[in-house]
PDB file of C-alpha atoms in Angstrom:
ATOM      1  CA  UNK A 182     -16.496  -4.734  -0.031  1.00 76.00           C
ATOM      2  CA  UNK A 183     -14.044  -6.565   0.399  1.00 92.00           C
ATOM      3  CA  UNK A 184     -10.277  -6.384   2.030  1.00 96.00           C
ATOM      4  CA  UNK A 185      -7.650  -3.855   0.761  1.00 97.00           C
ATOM      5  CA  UNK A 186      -4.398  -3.643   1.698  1.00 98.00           C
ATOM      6  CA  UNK A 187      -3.239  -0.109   1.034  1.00 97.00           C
ATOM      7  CA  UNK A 188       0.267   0.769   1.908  1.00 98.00           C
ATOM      8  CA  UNK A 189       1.157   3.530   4.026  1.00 97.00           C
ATOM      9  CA  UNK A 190       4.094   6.243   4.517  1.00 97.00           C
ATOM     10  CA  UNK A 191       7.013   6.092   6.226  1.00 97.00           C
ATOM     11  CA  UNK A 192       8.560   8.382   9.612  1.00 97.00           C
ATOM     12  CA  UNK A 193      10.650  11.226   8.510  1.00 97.00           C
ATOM     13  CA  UNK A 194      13.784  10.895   9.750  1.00 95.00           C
ATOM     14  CA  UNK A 195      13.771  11.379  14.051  1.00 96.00           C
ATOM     15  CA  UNK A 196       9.523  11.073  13.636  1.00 97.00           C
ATOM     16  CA  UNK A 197      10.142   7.065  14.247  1.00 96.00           C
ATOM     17  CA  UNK A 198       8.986   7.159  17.388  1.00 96.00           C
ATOM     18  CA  UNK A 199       6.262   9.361  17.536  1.00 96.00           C
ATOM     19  CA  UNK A 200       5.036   8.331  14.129  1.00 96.00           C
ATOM     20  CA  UNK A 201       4.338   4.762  15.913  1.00 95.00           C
ATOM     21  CA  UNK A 202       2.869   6.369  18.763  1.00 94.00           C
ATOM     22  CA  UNK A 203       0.536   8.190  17.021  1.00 96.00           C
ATOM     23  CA  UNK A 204       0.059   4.757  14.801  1.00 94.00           C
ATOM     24  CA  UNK A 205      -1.332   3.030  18.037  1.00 93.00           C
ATOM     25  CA  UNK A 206      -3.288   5.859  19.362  1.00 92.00           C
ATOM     26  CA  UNK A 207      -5.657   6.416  16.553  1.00 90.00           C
ATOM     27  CA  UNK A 208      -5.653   1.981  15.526  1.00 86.00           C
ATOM     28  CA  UNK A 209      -6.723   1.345  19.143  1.00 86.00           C
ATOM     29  CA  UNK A 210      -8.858   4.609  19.241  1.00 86.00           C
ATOM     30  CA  UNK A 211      -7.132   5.499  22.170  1.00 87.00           C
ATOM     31  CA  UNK A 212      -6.694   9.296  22.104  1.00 87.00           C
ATOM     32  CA  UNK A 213      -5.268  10.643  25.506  1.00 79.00           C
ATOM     33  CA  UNK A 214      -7.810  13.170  27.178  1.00 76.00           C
ATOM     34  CA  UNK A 215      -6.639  15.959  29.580  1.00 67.00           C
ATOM     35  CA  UNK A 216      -8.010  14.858  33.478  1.00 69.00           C
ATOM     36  CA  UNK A 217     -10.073  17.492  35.470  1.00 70.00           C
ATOM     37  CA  UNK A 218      -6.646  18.742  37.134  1.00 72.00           C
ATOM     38  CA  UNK A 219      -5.133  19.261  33.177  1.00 64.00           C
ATOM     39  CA  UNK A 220      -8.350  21.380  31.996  1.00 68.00           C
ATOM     40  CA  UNK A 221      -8.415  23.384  35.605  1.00 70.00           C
ATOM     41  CA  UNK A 222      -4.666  24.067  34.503  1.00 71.00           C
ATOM     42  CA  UNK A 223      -5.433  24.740  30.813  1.00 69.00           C
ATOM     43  CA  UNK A 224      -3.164  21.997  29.814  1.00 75.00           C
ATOM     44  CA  UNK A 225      -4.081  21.028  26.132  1.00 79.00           C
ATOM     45  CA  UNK A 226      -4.341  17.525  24.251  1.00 82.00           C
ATOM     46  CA  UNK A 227      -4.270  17.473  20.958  1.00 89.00           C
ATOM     47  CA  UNK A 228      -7.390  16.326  19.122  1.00 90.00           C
ATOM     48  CA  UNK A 229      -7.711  12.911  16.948  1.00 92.00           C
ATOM     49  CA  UNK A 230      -7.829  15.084  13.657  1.00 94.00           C
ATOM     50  CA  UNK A 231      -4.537  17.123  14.867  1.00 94.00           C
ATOM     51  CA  UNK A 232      -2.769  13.680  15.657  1.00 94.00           C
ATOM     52  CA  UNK A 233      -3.789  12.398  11.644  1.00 95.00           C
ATOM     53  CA  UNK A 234      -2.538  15.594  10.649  1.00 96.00           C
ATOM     54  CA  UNK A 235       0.872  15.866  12.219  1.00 96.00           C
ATOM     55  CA  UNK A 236       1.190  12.357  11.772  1.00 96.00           C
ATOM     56  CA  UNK A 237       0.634  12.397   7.599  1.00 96.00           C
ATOM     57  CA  UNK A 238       2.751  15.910   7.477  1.00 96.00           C
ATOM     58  CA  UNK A 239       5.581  13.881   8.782  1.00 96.00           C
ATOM     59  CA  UNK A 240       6.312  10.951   6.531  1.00 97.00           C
ATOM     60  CA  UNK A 241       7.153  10.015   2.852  1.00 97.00           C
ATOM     61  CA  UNK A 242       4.698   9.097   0.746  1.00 97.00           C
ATOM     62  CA  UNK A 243       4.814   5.328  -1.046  1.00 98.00           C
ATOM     63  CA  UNK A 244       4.733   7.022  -4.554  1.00 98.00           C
ATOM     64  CA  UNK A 245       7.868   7.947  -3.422  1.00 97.00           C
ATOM     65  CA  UNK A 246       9.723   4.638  -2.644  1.00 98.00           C
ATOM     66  CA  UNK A 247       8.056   2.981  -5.678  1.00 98.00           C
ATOM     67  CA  UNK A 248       9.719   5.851  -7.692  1.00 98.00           C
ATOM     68  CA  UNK A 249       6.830   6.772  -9.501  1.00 98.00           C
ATOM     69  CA  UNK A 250       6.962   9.808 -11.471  1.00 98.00           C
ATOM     70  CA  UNK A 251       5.175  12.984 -10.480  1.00 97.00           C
ATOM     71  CA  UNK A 252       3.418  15.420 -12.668  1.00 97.00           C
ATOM     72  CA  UNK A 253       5.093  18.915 -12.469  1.00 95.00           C
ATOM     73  CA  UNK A 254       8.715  17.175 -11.290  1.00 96.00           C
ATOM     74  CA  UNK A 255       9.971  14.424 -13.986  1.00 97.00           C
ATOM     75  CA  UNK A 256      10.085  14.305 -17.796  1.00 96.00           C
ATOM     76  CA  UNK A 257       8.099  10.651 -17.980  1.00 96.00           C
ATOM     77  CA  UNK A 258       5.042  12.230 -16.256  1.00 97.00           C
ATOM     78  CA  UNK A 259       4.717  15.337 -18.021  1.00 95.00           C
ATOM     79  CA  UNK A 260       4.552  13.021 -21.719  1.00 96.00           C
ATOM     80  CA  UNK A 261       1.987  10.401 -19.744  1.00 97.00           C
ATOM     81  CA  UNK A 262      -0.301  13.867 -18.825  1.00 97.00           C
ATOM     82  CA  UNK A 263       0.257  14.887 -22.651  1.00 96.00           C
ATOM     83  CA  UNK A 264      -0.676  11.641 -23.816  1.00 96.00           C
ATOM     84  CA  UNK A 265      -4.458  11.972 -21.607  1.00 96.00           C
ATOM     85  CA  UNK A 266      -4.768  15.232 -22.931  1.00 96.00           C
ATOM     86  CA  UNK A 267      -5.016  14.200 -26.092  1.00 95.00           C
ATOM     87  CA  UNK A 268      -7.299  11.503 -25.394  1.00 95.00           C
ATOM     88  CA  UNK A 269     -10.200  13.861 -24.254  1.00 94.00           C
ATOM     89  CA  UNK A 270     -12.623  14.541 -26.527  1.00 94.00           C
ATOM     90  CA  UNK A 271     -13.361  17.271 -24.928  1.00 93.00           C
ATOM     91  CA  UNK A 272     -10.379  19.376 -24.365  1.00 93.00           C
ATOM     92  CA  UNK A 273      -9.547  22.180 -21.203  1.00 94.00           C
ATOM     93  CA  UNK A 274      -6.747  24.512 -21.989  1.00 94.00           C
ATOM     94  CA  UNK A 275      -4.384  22.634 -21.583  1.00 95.00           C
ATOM     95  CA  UNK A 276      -2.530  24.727 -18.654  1.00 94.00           C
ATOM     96  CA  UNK A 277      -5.391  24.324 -16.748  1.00 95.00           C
ATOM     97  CA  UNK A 278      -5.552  20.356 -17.520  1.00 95.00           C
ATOM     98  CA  UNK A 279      -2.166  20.344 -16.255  1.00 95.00           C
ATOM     99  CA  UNK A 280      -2.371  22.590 -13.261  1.00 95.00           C
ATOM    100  CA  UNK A 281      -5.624  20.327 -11.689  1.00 95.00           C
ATOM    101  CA  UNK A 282      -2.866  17.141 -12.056  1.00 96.00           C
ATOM    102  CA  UNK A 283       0.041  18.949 -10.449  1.00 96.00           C
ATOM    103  CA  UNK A 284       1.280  16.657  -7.872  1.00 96.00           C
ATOM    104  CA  UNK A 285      -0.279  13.592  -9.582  1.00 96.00           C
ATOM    105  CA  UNK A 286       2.065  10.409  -9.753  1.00 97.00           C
ATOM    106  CA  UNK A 287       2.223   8.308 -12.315  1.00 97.00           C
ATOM    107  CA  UNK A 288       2.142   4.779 -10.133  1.00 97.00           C
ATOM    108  CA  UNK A 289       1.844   2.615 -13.576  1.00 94.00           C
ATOM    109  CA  UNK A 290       5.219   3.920 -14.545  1.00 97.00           C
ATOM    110  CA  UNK A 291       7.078   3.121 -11.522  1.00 97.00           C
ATOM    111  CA  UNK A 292      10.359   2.206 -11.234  1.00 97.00           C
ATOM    112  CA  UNK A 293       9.809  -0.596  -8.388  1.00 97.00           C
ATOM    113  CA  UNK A 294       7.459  -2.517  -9.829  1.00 94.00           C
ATOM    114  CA  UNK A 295       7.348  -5.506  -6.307  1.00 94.00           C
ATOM    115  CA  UNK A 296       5.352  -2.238  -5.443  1.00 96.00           C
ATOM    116  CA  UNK A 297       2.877  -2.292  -7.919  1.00 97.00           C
ATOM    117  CA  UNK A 298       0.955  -5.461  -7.605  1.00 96.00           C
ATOM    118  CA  UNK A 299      -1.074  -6.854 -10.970  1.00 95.00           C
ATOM    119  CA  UNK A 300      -3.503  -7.978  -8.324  1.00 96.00           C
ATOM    120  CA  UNK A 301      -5.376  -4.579  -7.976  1.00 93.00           C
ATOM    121  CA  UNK A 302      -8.156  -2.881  -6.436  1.00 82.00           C
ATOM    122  CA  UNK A 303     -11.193  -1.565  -8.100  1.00 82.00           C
ATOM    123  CA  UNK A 304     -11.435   2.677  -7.456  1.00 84.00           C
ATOM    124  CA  UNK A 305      -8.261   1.875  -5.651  1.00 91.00           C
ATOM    125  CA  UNK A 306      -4.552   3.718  -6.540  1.00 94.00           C
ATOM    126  CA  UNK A 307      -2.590   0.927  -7.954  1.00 95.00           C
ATOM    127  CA  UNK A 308      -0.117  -0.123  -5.969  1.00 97.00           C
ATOM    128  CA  UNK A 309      -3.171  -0.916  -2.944  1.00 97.00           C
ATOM    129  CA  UNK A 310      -3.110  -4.973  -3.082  1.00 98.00           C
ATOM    130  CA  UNK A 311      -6.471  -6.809  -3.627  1.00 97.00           C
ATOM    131  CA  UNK A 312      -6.498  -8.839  -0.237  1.00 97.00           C
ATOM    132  CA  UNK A 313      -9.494 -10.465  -0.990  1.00 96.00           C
ATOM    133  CA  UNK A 314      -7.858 -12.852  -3.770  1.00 97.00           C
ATOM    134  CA  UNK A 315      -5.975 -14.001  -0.483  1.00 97.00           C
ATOM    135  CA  UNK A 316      -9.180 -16.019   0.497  1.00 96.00           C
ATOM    136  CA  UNK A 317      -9.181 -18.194  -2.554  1.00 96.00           C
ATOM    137  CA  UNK A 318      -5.729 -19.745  -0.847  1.00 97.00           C
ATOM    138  CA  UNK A 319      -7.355 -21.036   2.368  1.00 97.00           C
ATOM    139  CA  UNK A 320      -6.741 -24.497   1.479  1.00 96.00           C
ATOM    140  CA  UNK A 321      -3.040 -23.848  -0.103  1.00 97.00           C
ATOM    141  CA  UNK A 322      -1.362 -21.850   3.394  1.00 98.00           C
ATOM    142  CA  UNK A 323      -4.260 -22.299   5.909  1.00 97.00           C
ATOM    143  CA  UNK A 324      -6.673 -19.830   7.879  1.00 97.00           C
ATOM    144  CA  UNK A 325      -3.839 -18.329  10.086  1.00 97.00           C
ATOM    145  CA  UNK A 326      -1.786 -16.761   7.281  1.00 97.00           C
ATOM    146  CA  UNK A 327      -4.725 -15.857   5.430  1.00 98.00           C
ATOM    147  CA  UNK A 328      -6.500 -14.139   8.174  1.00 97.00           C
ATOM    148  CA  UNK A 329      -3.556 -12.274   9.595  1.00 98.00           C
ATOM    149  CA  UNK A 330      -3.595 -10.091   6.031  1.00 98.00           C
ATOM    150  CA  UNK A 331      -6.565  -8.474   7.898  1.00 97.00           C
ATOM    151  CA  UNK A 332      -4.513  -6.667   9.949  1.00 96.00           C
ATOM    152  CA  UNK A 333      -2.957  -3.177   9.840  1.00 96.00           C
ATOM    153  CA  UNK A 334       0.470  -3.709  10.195  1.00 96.00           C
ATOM    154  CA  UNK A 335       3.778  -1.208  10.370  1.00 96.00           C
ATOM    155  CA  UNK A 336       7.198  -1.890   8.551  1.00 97.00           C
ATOM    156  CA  UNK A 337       8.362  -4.936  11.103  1.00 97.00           C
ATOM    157  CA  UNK A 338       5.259  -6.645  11.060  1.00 98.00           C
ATOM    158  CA  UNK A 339       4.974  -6.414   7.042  1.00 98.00           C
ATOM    159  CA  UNK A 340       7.998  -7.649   6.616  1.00 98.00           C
ATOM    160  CA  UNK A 341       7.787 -10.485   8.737  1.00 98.00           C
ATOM    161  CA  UNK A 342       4.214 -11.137   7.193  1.00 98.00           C
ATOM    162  CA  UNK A 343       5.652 -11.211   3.542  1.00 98.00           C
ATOM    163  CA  UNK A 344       8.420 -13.558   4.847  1.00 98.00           C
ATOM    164  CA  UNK A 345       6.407 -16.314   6.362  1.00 98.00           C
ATOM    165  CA  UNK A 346       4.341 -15.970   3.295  1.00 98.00           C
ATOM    166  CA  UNK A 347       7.289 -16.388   0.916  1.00 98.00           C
ATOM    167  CA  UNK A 348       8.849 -19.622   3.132  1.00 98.00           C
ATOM    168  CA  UNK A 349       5.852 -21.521   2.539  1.00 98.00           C
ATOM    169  CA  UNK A 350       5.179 -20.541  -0.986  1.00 98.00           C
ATOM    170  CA  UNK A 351       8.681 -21.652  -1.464  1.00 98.00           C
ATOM    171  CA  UNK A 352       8.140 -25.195   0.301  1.00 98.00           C
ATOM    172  CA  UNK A 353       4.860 -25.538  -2.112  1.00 98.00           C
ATOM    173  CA  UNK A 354       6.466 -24.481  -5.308  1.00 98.00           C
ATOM    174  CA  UNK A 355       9.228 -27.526  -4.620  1.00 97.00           C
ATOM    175  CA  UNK A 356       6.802 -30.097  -3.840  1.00 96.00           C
ATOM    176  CA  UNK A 357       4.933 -28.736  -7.494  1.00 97.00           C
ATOM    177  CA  UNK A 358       7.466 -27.609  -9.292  1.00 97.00           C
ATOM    178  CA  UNK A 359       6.144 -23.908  -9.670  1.00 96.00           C
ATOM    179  CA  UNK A 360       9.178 -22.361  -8.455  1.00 96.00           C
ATOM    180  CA  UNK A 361       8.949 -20.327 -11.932  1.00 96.00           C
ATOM    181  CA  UNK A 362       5.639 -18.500 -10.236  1.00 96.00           C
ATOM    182  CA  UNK A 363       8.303 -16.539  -8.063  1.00 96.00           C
ATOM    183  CA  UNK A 364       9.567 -14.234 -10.547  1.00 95.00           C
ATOM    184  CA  UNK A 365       6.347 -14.526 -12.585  1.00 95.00           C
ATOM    185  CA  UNK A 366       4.901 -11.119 -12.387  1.00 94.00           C
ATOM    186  CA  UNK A 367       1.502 -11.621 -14.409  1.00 94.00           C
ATOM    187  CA  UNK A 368      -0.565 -15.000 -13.718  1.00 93.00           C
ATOM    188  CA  UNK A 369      -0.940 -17.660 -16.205  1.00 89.00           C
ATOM    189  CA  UNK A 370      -3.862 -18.267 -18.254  1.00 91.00           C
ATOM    190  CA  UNK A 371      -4.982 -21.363 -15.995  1.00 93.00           C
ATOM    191  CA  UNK A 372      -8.325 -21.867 -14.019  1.00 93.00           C
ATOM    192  CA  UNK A 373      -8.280 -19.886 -10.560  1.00 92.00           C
ATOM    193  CA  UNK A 374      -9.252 -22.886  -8.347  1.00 93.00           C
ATOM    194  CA  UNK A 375      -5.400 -24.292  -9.252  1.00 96.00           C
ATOM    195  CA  UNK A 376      -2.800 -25.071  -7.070  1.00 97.00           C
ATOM    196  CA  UNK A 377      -0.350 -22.785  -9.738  1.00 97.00           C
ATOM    197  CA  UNK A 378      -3.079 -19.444  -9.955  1.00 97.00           C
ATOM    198  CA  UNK A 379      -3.356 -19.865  -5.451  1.00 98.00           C
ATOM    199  CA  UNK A 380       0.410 -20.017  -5.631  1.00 98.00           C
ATOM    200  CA  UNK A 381       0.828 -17.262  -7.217  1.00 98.00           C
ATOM    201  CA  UNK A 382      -1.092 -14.947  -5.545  1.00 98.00           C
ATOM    202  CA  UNK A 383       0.321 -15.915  -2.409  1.00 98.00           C
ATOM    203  CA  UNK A 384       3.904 -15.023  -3.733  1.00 98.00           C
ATOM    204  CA  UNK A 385       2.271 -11.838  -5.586  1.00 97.00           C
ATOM    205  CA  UNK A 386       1.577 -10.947  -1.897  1.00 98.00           C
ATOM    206  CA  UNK A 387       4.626 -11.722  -0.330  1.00 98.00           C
ATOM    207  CA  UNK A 388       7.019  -9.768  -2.480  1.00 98.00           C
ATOM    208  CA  UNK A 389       4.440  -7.213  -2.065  1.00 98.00           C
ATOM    209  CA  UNK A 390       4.964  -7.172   2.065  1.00 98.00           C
ATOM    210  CA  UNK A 391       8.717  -7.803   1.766  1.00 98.00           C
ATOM    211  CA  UNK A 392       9.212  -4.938  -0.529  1.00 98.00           C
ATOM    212  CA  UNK A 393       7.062  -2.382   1.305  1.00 98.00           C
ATOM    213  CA  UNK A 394       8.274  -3.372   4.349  1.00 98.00           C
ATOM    214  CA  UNK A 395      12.027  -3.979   4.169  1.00 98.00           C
ATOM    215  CA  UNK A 396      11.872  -0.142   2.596  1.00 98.00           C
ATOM    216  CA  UNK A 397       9.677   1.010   5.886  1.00 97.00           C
ATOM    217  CA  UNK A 398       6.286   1.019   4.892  1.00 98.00           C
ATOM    218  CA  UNK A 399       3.545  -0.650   6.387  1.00 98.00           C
ATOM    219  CA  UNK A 400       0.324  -1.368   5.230  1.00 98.00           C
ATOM    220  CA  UNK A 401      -3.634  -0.255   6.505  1.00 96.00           C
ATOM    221  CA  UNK A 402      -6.068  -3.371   5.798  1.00 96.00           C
ATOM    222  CA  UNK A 403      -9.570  -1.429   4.964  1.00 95.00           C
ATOM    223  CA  UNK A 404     -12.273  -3.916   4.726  1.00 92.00           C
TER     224      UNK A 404
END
């Protein structure tokens, strides 16, 4: 399979707190049970699927801070969901086409494209980064960066992440002079086992983390 990184939503304003508690319950699978005394009381705990719940119901989604478009809501997704209408061959009414995609964003016409990496996942939405191209840069930034994209991180930890990444693929574009990779958004036609394709999927990455997490988003790594 692979690793994904797939970004994830943000507290609610005054959820901070809880949202990272809940964050650290369910990643160490620690969910708090009621003691002997609690149940003879009839105090309640609430379950691992009520802790998801409350914790999803209170954030903002990542379509969101990419500014991507949203069926239903803004002008730019409403043409996109005409223009895949009329690319079935086999047509719905077209209210009911349109009521099944109510909701839908539109992540390829985002505003904040750092968001959207060109390094995608297969059956993946498109702004969930390919982390597996990560392991083709081994010999480029070393095992320790590499290996630390396996981890789920929140917004600090992203952000720190995509800055460590960016420092070094800095100090490597001087020494090659590739320092054009940086605002390079699609990679150049050259053989994948070059120092120039590496680089640039290690900066790819980086303004990935920095963006997601300087806007307070951090990221799930599903392998």
């Amino acid at each position: 399979m692979g690793l994904d990184m797939r970004p994830i939503g943000k507290p609610k304003k005054g959820f901070e707190n809880r949202f990272k508690e809940i964050f650290e319950m369910i990643n160490s699978d620690n969910i708090p049970k009621p003691s002997l005394l609690d149940k003879i009381r009839g105090k309640k705990y609430p379950t691992k699927d009520e802790l998801i719940q409350e914790w999803f119901e209170n954030q903002i989604s990542t379509y969101e801070t990419i500014k991507a478009p949203m069926v239903g809501r803004d002008d730019e997704a409403e043409k996109w969901i005409k223009e895949k209408y009329e690319e079935l061959e086999e047509k719905p009414p077209y209210n009911e086409f349109l009521e099944e995609h109510l909701g839908f964003y539109v992540i390829s016409l985002a505003k904040e494209q750092d968001g959207v990496p060109c390094y995608i996942a297969l059956q993946q939405d498109e702004n969930v980064f390919r982390g597996q191209f990560l392991t083709d840069c081994v010999d480029l930034i070393g095992e320790d960066l590499v290996n630390e994209a396996w981890e789920t991180k929140l917004a600090d930890e992203t952000l720190d992440y995509g800055n460590r990444l960016m420092t070094i693929a800095d100090e490597i574009a001087e020494k090659h002079n590739l320092g054009y990779l940086k605002e390079q958004r699609i990679p150049s036609d050259v053989d994948e086992d070059t120092t120039e394709s590496k680089l640039h999927i290690v900066y790819s990455l980086a303004k990935w983390l920095i963006f997601y997490g300087k806007n307070g988003h951090g990221y799930e790594a599903d392998f």
